[in-house]
PDB file of C-alpha atoms and ligand atoms in Angstrom:
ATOM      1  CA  UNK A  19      22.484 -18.547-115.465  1.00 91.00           C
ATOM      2  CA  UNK A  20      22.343 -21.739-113.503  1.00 96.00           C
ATOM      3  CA  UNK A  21      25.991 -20.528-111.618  1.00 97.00           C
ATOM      4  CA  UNK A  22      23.984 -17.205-110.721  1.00 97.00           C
ATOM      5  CA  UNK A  23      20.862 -19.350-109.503  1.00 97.00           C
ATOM      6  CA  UNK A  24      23.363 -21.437-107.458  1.00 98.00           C
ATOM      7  CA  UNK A  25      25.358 -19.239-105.849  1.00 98.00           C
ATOM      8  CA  UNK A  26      21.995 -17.522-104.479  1.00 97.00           C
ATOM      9  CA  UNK A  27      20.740 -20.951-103.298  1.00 96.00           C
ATOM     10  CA  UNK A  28      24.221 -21.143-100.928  1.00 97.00           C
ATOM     11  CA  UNK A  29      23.525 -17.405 -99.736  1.00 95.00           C
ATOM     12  CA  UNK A  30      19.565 -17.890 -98.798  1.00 94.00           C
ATOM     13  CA  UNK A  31      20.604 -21.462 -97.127  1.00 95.00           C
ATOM     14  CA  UNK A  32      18.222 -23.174 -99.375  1.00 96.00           C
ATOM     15  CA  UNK A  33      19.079 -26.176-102.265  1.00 97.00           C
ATOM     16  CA  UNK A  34      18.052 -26.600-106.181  1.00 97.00           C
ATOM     17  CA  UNK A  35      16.829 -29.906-106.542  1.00 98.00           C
ATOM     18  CA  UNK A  36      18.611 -31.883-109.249  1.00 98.00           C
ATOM     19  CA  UNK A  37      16.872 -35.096-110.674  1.00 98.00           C
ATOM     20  CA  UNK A  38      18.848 -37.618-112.785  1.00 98.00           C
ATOM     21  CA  UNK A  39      16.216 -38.654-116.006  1.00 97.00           C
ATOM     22  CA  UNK A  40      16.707 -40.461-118.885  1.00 94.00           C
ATOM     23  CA  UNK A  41      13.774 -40.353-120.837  1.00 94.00           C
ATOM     24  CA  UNK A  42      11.493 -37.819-121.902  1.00 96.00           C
ATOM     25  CA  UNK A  43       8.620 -38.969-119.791  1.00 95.00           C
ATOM     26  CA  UNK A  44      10.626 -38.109-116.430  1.00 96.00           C
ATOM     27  CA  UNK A  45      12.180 -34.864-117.833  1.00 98.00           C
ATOM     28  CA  UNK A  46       8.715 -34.042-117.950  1.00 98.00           C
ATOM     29  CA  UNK A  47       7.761 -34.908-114.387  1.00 98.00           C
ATOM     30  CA  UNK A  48      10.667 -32.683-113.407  1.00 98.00           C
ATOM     31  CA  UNK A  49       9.351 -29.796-115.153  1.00 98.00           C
ATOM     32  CA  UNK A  50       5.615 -30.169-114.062  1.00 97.00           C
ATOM     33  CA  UNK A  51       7.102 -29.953-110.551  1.00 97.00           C
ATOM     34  CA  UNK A  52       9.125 -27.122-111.120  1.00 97.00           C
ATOM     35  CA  UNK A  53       6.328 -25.101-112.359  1.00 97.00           C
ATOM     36  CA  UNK A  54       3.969 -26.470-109.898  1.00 95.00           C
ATOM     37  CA  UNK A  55       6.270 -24.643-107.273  1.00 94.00           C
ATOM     38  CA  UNK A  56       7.456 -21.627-109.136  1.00 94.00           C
ATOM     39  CA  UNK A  57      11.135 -23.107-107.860  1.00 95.00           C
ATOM     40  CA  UNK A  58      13.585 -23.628-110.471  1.00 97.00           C
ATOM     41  CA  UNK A  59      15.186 -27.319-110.841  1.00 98.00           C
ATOM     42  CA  UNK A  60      18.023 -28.657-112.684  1.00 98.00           C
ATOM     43  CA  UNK A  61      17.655 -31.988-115.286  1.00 98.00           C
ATOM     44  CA  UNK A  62      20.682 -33.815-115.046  1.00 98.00           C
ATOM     45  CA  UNK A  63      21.637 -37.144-117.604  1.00 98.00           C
ATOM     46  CA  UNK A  64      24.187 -39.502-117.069  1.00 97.00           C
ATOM     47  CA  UNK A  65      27.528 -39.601-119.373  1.00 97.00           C
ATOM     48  CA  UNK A  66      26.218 -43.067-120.015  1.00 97.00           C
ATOM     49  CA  UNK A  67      22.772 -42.034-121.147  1.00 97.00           C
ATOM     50  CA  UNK A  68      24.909 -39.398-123.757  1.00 97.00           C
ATOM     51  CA  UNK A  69      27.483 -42.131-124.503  1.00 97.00           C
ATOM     52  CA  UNK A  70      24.610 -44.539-125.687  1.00 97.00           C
ATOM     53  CA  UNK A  71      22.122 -41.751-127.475  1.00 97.00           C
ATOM     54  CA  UNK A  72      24.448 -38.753-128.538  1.00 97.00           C
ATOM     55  CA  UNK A  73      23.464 -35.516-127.748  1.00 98.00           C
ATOM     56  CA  UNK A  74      20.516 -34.909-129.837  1.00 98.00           C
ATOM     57  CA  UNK A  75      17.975 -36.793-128.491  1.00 98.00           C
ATOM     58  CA  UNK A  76      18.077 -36.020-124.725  1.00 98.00           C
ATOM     59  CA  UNK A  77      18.637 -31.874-125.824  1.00 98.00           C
ATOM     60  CA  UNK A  78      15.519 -32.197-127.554  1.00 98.00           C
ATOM     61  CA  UNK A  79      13.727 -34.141-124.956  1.00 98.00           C
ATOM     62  CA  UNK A  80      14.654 -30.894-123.101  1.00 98.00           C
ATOM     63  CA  UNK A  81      14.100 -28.250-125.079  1.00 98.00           C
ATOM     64  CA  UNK A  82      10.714 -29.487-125.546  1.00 98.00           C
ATOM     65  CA  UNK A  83       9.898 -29.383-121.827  1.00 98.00           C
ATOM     66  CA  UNK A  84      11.615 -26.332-121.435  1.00 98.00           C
ATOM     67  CA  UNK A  85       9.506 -24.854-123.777  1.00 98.00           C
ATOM     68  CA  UNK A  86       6.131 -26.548-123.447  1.00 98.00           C
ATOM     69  CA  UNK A  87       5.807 -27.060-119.851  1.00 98.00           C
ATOM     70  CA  UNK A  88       8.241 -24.998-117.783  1.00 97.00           C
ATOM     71  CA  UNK A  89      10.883 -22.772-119.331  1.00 96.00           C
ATOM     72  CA  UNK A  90      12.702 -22.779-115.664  1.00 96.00           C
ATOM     73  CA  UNK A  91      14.264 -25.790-116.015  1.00 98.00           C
ATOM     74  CA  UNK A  92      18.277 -26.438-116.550  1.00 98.00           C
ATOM     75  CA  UNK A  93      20.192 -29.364-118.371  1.00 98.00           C
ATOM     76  CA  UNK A  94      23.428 -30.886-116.508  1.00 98.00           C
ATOM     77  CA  UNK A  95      25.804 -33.562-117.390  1.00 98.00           C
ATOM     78  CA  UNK A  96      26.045 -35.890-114.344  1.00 97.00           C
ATOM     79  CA  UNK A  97      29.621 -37.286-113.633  1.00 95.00           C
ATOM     80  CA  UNK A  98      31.980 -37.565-116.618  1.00 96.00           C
ATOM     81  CA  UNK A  99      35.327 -37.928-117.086  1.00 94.00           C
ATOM     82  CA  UNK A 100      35.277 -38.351-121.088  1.00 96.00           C
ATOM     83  CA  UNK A 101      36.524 -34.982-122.268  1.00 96.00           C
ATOM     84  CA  UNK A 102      35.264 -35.425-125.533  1.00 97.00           C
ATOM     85  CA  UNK A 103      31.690 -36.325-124.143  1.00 98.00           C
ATOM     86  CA  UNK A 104      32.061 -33.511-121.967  1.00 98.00           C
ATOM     87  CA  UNK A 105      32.818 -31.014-124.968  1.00 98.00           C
ATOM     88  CA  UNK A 106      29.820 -32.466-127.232  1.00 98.00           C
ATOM     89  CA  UNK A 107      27.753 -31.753-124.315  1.00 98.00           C
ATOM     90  CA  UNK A 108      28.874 -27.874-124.144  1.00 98.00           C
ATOM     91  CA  UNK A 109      28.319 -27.470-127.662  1.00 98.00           C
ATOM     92  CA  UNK A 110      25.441 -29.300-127.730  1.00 98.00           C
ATOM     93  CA  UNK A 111      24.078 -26.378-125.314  1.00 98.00           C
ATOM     94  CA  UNK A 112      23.951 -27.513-122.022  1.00 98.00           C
ATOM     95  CA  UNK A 113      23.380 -25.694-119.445  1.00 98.00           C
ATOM     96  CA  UNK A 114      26.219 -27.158-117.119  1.00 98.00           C
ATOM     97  CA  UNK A 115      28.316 -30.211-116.864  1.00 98.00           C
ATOM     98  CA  UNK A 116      30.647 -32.477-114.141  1.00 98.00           C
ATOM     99  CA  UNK A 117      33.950 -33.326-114.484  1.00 97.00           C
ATOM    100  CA  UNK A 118      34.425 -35.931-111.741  1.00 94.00           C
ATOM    101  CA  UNK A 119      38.078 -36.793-111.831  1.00 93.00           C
ATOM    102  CA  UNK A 120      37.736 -37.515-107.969  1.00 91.00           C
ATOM    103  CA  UNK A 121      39.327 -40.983-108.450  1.00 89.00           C
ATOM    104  CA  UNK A 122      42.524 -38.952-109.936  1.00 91.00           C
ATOM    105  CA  UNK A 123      45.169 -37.230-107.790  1.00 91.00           C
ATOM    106  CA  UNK A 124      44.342 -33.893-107.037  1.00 93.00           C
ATOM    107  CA  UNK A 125      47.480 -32.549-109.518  1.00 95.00           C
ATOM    108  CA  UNK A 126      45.410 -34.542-112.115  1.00 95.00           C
ATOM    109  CA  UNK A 127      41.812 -33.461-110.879  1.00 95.00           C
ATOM    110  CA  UNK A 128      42.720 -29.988-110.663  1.00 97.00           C
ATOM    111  CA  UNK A 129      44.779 -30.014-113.923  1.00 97.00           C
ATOM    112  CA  UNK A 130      41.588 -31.418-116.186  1.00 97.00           C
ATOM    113  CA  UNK A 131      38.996 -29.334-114.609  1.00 98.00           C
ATOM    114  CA  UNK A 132      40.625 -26.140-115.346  1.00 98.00           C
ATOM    115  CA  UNK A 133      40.784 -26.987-119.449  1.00 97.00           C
ATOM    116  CA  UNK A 134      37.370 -28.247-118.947  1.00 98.00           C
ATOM    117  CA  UNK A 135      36.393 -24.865-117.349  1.00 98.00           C
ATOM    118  CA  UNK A 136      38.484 -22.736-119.959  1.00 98.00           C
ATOM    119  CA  UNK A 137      35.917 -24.461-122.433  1.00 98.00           C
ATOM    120  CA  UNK A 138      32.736 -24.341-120.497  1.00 98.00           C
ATOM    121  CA  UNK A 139      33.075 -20.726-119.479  1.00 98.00           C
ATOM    122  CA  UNK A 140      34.015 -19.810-122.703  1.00 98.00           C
ATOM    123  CA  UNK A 141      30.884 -21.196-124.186  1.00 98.00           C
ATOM    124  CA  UNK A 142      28.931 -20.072-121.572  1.00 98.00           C
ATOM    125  CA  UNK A 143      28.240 -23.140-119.984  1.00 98.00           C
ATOM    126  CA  UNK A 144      29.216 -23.960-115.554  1.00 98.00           C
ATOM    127  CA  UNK A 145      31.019 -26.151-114.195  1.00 98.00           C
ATOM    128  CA  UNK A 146      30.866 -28.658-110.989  1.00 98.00           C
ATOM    129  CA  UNK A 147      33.943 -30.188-110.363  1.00 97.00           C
ATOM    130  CA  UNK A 148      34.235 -33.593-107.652  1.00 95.00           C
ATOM    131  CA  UNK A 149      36.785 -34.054-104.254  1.00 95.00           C
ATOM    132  CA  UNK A 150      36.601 -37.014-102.220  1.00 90.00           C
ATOM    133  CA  UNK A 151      34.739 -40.203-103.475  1.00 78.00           C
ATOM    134  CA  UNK A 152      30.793 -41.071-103.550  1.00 78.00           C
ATOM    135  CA  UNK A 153      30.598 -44.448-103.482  1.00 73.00           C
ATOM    136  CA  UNK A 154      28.251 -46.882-105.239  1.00 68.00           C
ATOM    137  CA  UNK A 155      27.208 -46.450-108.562  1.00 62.00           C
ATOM    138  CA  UNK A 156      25.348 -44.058-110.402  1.00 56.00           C
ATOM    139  CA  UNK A 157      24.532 -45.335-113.935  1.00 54.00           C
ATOM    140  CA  UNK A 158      28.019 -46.729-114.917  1.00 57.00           C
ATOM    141  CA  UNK A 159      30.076 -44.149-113.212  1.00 55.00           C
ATOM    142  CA  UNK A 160      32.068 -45.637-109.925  1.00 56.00           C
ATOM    143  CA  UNK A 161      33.904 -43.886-107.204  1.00 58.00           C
ATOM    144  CA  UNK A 162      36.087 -45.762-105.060  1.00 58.00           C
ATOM    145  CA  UNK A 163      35.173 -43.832-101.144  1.00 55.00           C
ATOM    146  CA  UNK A 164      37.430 -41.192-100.036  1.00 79.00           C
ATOM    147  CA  UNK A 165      36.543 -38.329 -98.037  1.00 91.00           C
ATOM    148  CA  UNK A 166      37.395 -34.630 -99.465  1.00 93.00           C
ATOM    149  CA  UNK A 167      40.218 -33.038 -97.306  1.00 93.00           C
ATOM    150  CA  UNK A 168      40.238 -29.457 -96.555  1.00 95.00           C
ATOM    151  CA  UNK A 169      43.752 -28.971 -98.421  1.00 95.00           C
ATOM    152  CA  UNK A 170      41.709 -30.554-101.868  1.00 95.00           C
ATOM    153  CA  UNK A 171      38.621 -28.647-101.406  1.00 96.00           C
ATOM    154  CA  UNK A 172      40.756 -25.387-101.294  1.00 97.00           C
ATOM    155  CA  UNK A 173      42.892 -26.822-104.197  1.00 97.00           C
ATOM    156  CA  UNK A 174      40.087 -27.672-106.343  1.00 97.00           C
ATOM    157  CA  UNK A 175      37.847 -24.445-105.553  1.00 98.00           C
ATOM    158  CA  UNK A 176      40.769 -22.173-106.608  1.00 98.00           C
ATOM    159  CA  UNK A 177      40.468 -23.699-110.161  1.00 98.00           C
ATOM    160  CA  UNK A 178      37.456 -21.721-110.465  1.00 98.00           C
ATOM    161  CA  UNK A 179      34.173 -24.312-110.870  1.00 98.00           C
ATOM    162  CA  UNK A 180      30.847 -23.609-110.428  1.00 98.00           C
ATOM    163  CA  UNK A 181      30.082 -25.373-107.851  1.00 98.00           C
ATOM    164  CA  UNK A 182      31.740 -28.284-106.400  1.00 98.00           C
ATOM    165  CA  UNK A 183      30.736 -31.707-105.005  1.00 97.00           C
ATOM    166  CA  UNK A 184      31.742 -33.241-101.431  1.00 96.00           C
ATOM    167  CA  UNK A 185      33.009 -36.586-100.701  1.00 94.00           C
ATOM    168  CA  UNK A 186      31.621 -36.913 -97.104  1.00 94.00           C
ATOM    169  CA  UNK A 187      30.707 -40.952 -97.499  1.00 91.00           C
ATOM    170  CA  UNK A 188      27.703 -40.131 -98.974  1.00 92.00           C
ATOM    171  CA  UNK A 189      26.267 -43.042-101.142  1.00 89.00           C
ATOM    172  CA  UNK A 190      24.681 -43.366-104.597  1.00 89.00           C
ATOM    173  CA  UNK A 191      21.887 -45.729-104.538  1.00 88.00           C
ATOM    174  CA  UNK A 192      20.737 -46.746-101.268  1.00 85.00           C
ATOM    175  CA  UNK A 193      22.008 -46.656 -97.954  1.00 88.00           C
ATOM    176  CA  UNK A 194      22.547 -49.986 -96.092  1.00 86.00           C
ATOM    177  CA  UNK A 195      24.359 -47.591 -92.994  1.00 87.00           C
ATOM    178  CA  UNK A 196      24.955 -44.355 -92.403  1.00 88.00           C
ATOM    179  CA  UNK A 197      27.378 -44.615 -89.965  1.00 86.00           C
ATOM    180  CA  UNK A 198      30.088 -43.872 -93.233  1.00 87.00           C
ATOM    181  CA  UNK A 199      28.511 -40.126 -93.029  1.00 91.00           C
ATOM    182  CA  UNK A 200      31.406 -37.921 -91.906  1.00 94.00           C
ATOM    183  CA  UNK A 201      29.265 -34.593 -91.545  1.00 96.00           C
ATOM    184  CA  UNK A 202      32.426 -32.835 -90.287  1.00 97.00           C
ATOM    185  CA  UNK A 203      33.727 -32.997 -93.969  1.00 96.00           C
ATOM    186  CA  UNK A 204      31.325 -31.635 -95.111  1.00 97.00           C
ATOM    187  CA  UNK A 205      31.053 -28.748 -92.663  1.00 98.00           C
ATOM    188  CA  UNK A 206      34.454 -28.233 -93.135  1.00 97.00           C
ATOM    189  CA  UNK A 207      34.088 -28.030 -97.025  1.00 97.00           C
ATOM    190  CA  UNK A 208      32.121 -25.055 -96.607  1.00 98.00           C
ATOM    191  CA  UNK A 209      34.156 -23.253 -94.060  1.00 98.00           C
ATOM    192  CA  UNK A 210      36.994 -23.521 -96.653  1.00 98.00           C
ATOM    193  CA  UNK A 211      35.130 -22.150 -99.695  1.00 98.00           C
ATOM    194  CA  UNK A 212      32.462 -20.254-100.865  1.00 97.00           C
ATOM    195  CA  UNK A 213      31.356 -22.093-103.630  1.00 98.00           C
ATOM    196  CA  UNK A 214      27.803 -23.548-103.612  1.00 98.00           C
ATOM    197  CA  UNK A 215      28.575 -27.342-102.366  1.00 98.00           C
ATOM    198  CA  UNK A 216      27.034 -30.180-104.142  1.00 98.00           C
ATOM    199  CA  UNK A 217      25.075 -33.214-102.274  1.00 97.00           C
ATOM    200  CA  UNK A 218      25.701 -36.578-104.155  1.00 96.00           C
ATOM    201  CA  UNK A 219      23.085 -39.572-103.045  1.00 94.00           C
ATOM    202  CA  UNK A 220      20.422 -37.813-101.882  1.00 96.00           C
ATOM    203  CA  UNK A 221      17.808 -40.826-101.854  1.00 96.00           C
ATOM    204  CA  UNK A 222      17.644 -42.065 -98.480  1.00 94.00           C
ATOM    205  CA  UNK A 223      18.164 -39.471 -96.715  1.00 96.00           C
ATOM    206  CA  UNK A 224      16.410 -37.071 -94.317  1.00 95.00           C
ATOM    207  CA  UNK A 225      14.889 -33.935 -93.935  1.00 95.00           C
ATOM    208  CA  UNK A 226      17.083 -33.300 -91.290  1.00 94.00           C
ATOM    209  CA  UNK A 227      20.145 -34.360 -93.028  1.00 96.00           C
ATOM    210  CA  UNK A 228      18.645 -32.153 -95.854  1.00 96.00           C
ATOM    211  CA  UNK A 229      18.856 -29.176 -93.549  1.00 96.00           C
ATOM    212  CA  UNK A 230      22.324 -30.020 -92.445  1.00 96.00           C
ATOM    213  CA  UNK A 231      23.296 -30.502 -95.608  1.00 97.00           C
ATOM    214  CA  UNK A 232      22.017 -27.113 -96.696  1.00 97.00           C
ATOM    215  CA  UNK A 233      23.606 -25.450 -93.280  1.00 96.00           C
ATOM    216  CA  UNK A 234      26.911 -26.975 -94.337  1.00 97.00           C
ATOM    217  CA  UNK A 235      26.622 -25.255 -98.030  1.00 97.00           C
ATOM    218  CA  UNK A 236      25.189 -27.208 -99.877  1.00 98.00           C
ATOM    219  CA  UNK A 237      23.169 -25.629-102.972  1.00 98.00           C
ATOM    220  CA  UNK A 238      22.561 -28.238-105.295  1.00 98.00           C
ATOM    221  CA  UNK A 239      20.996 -32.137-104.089  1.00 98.00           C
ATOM    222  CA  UNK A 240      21.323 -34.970-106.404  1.00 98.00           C
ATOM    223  CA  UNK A 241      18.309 -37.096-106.645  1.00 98.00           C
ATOM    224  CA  UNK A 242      18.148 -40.431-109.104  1.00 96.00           C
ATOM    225  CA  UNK A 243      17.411 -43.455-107.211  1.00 95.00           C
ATOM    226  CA  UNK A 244      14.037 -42.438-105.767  1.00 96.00           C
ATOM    227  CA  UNK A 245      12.921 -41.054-109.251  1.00 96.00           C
ATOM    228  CA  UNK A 246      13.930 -45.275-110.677  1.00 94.00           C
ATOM    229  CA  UNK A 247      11.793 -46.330-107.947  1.00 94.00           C
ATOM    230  CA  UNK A 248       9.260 -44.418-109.076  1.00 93.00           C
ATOM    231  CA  UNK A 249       9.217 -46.453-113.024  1.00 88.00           C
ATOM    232  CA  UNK A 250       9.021 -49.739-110.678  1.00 89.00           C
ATOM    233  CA  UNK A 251       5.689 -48.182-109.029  1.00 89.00           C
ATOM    234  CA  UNK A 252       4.269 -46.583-112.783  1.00 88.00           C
ATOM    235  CA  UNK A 253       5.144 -50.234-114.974  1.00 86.00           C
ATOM    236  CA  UNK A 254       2.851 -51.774-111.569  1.00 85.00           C
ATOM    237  CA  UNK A 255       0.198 -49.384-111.635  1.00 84.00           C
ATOM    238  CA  UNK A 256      -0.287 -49.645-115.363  1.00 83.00           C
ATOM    239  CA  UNK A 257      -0.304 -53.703-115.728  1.00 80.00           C
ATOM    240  CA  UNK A 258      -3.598 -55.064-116.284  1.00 72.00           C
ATOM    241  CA  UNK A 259      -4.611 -57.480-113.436  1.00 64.00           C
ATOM    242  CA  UNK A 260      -5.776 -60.422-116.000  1.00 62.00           C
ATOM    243  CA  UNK A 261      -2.434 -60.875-117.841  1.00 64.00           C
ATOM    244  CA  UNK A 262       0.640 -59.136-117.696  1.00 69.00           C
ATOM    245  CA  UNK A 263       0.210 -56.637-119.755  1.00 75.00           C
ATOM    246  CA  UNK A 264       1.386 -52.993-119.974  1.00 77.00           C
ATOM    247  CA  UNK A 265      -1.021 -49.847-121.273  1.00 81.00           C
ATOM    248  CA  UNK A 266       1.585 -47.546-122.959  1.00 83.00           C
ATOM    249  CA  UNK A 267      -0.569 -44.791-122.841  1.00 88.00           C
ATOM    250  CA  UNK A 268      -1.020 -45.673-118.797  1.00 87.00           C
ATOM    251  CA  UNK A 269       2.254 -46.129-118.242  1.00 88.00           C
ATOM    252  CA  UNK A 270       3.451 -42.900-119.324  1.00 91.00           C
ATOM    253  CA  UNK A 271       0.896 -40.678-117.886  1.00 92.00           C
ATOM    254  CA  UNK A 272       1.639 -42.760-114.428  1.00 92.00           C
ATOM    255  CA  UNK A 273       5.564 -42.109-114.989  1.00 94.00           C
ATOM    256  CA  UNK A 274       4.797 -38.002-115.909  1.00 96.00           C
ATOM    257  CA  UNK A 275       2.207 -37.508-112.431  1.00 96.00           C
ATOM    258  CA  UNK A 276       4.898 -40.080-110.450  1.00 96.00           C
ATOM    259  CA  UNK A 277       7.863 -38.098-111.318  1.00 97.00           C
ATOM    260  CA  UNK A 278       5.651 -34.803-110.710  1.00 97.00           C
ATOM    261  CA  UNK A 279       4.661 -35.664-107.284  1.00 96.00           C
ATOM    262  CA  UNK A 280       8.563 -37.181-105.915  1.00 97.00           C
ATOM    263  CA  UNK A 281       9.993 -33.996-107.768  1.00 97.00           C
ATOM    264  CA  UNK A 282       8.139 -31.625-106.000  1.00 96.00           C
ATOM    265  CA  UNK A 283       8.370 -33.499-102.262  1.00 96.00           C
ATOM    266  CA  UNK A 284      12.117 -32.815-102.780  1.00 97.00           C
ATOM    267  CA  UNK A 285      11.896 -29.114-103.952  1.00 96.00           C
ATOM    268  CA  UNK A 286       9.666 -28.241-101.139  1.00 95.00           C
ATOM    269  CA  UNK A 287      11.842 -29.565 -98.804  1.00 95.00           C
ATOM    270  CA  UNK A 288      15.184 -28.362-100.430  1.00 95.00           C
ATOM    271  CA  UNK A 289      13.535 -24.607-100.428  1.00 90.00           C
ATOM    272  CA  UNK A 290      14.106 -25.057 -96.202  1.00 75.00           C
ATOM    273  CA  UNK A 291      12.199 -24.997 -93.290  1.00 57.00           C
ATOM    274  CA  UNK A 292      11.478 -20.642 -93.902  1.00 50.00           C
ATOM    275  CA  UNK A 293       9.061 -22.150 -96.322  1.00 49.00           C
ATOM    276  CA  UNK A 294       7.630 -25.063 -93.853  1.00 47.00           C
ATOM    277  CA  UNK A 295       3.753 -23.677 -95.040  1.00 49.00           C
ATOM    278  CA  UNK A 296       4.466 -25.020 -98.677  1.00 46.00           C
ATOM    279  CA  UNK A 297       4.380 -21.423-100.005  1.00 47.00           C
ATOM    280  CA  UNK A 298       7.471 -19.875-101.748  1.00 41.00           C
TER     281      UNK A 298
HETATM  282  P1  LIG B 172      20.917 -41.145-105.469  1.00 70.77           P
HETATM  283  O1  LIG B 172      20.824 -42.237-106.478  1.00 70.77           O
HETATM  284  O2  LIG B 172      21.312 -41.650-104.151  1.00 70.77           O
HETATM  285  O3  LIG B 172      19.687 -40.315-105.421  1.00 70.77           O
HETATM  286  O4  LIG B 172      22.124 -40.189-105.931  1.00 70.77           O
HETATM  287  C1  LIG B 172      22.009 -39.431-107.094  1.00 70.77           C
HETATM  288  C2  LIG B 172      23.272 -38.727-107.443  1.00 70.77           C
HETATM  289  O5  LIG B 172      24.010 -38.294-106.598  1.00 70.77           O
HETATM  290  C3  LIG B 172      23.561 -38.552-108.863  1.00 70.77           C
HETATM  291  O6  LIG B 172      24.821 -38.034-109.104  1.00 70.77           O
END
């Protein structure tokens, strides 16, 4: 189970890499990478991507790279705070979902997560649960900035997730400053609980905020905005020079090898410097 896979990750000091896709082209990319490396990685999809298709078509999207490319691959729903969406997702068969009810008081936050988890667990499915704020946007969903006190974290962690994501003024989307980074936070976070500890906005930052990230507790790294980059580079690379043009067939294969190749740059790294010779 991804919870079991997790909770390893925090103990060896070393991260799952967790790409945001929302096509089938760049779940495939994900998987190539993960069996590539031989290093499991989790396939995450945006409440908005679920809220515009239904379940169905991203689950099969899925299941088809889980099955014809790498079958170590898991499905997560990326920040949601639509119950309903949430519980389509779990029995849709997911392999894990987010409640992010960060921009709630903690009463509320806490009090939503644990009939969220009642489900989940029920149905086999984990749970990562949000305190603190990550600001910017990740598609659709927006957190106002706040950084996750110790007295939260605790509050939160005792409602039993998964795993659970740190507001530290980490950013989705790029980062015009860093100076909003409050690593303390974070290394407070995991002094306070054992769960594996979730990095929001990974694009943009680096390996050695990767590895402090990782000392700190953190198990799981979110990746989306370097993997959108990456359609910018394929829809380039596959336009014919005379007239603007696009090859499909191009196009795809360039999005698949693009996604492969960013994918497995972050899983080497997240597996930690132990594994600096690129074997795992
Ligand atoms: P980035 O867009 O900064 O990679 O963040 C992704 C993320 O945290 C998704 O939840």
């Amino acid at each position: 189970m991804v919870s079991e896979l997790l909770r390893a990750a925090r103990y060896e000091k070393t991260a799952i890499a967790a790409f945001n896709c929302s096509a089938f082209d760049s779940m495939a990319g994900v998987a190539m990478a993960a069996k590539e490396s031989g290093v499991p990685v989790i396939i995450q999809t945006s409440a908005a991507l679920v809220a515009t298709l239904g379940t169905a078509l991203p689950k099969g999207w899925f299941d088809l790279v889980k099955k014809h490319i790498c079958s170590d691959c898991y499905l997560h729903l990326d920040h949601c705070q639509d119950l309903v969406l949430l519980k389509n997702c779990i029995d849709a068969g997911w392999d894990m979902v987010m409640y992010d009810g960060s921009a709630d008081k903690i009463e509320d936050n806490c009090r939503n997560i644990t009939a969220v988890i009642a489900y989940a667990h029920k149905n086999n499915v984990a749970v990562e649960g949000e305190v603190g704020g990550v600001m910017g946007e990740e598609s659709g969903s927006k957190s106002s900035n706040a950084y996750a006190s110790a007295r939260d974290v605790s509050m939160l962690a005792q409602c039993g997730p998964d795993c659970l994501a740190i507001g530290f003024g980490n950013v989705h989307g790029s980062y015009k400053t860093k100076e909003t980074l409050n690593w303390d936070v974070l290394v407070q976070a995991g002094k306070t609980t054992e769960l594996p500890l979730v990095l929001h906005g990974g694009s943009g930052l680096t390996d050695t905020e990767f590895f402090k990230a990782i000392d700190a507790g953190c198990a799981k790294i979110n990746i989306s905005t370097e993997l959108k980059r990456v359609y910018a580079k394929a829809v380039k690379n596959s336009t014919t020079s005379m007239e603007v043009v696009i090859q499909p067939l191009k196009l795809h294969s360039e999005l698949m090898q693009l996604t492969m190749e960013t994918a497995l740059n972050f899983i080497t790294i997240f597996r930690g410097r132990k594994n600096a010779n690129g074997k795992f």
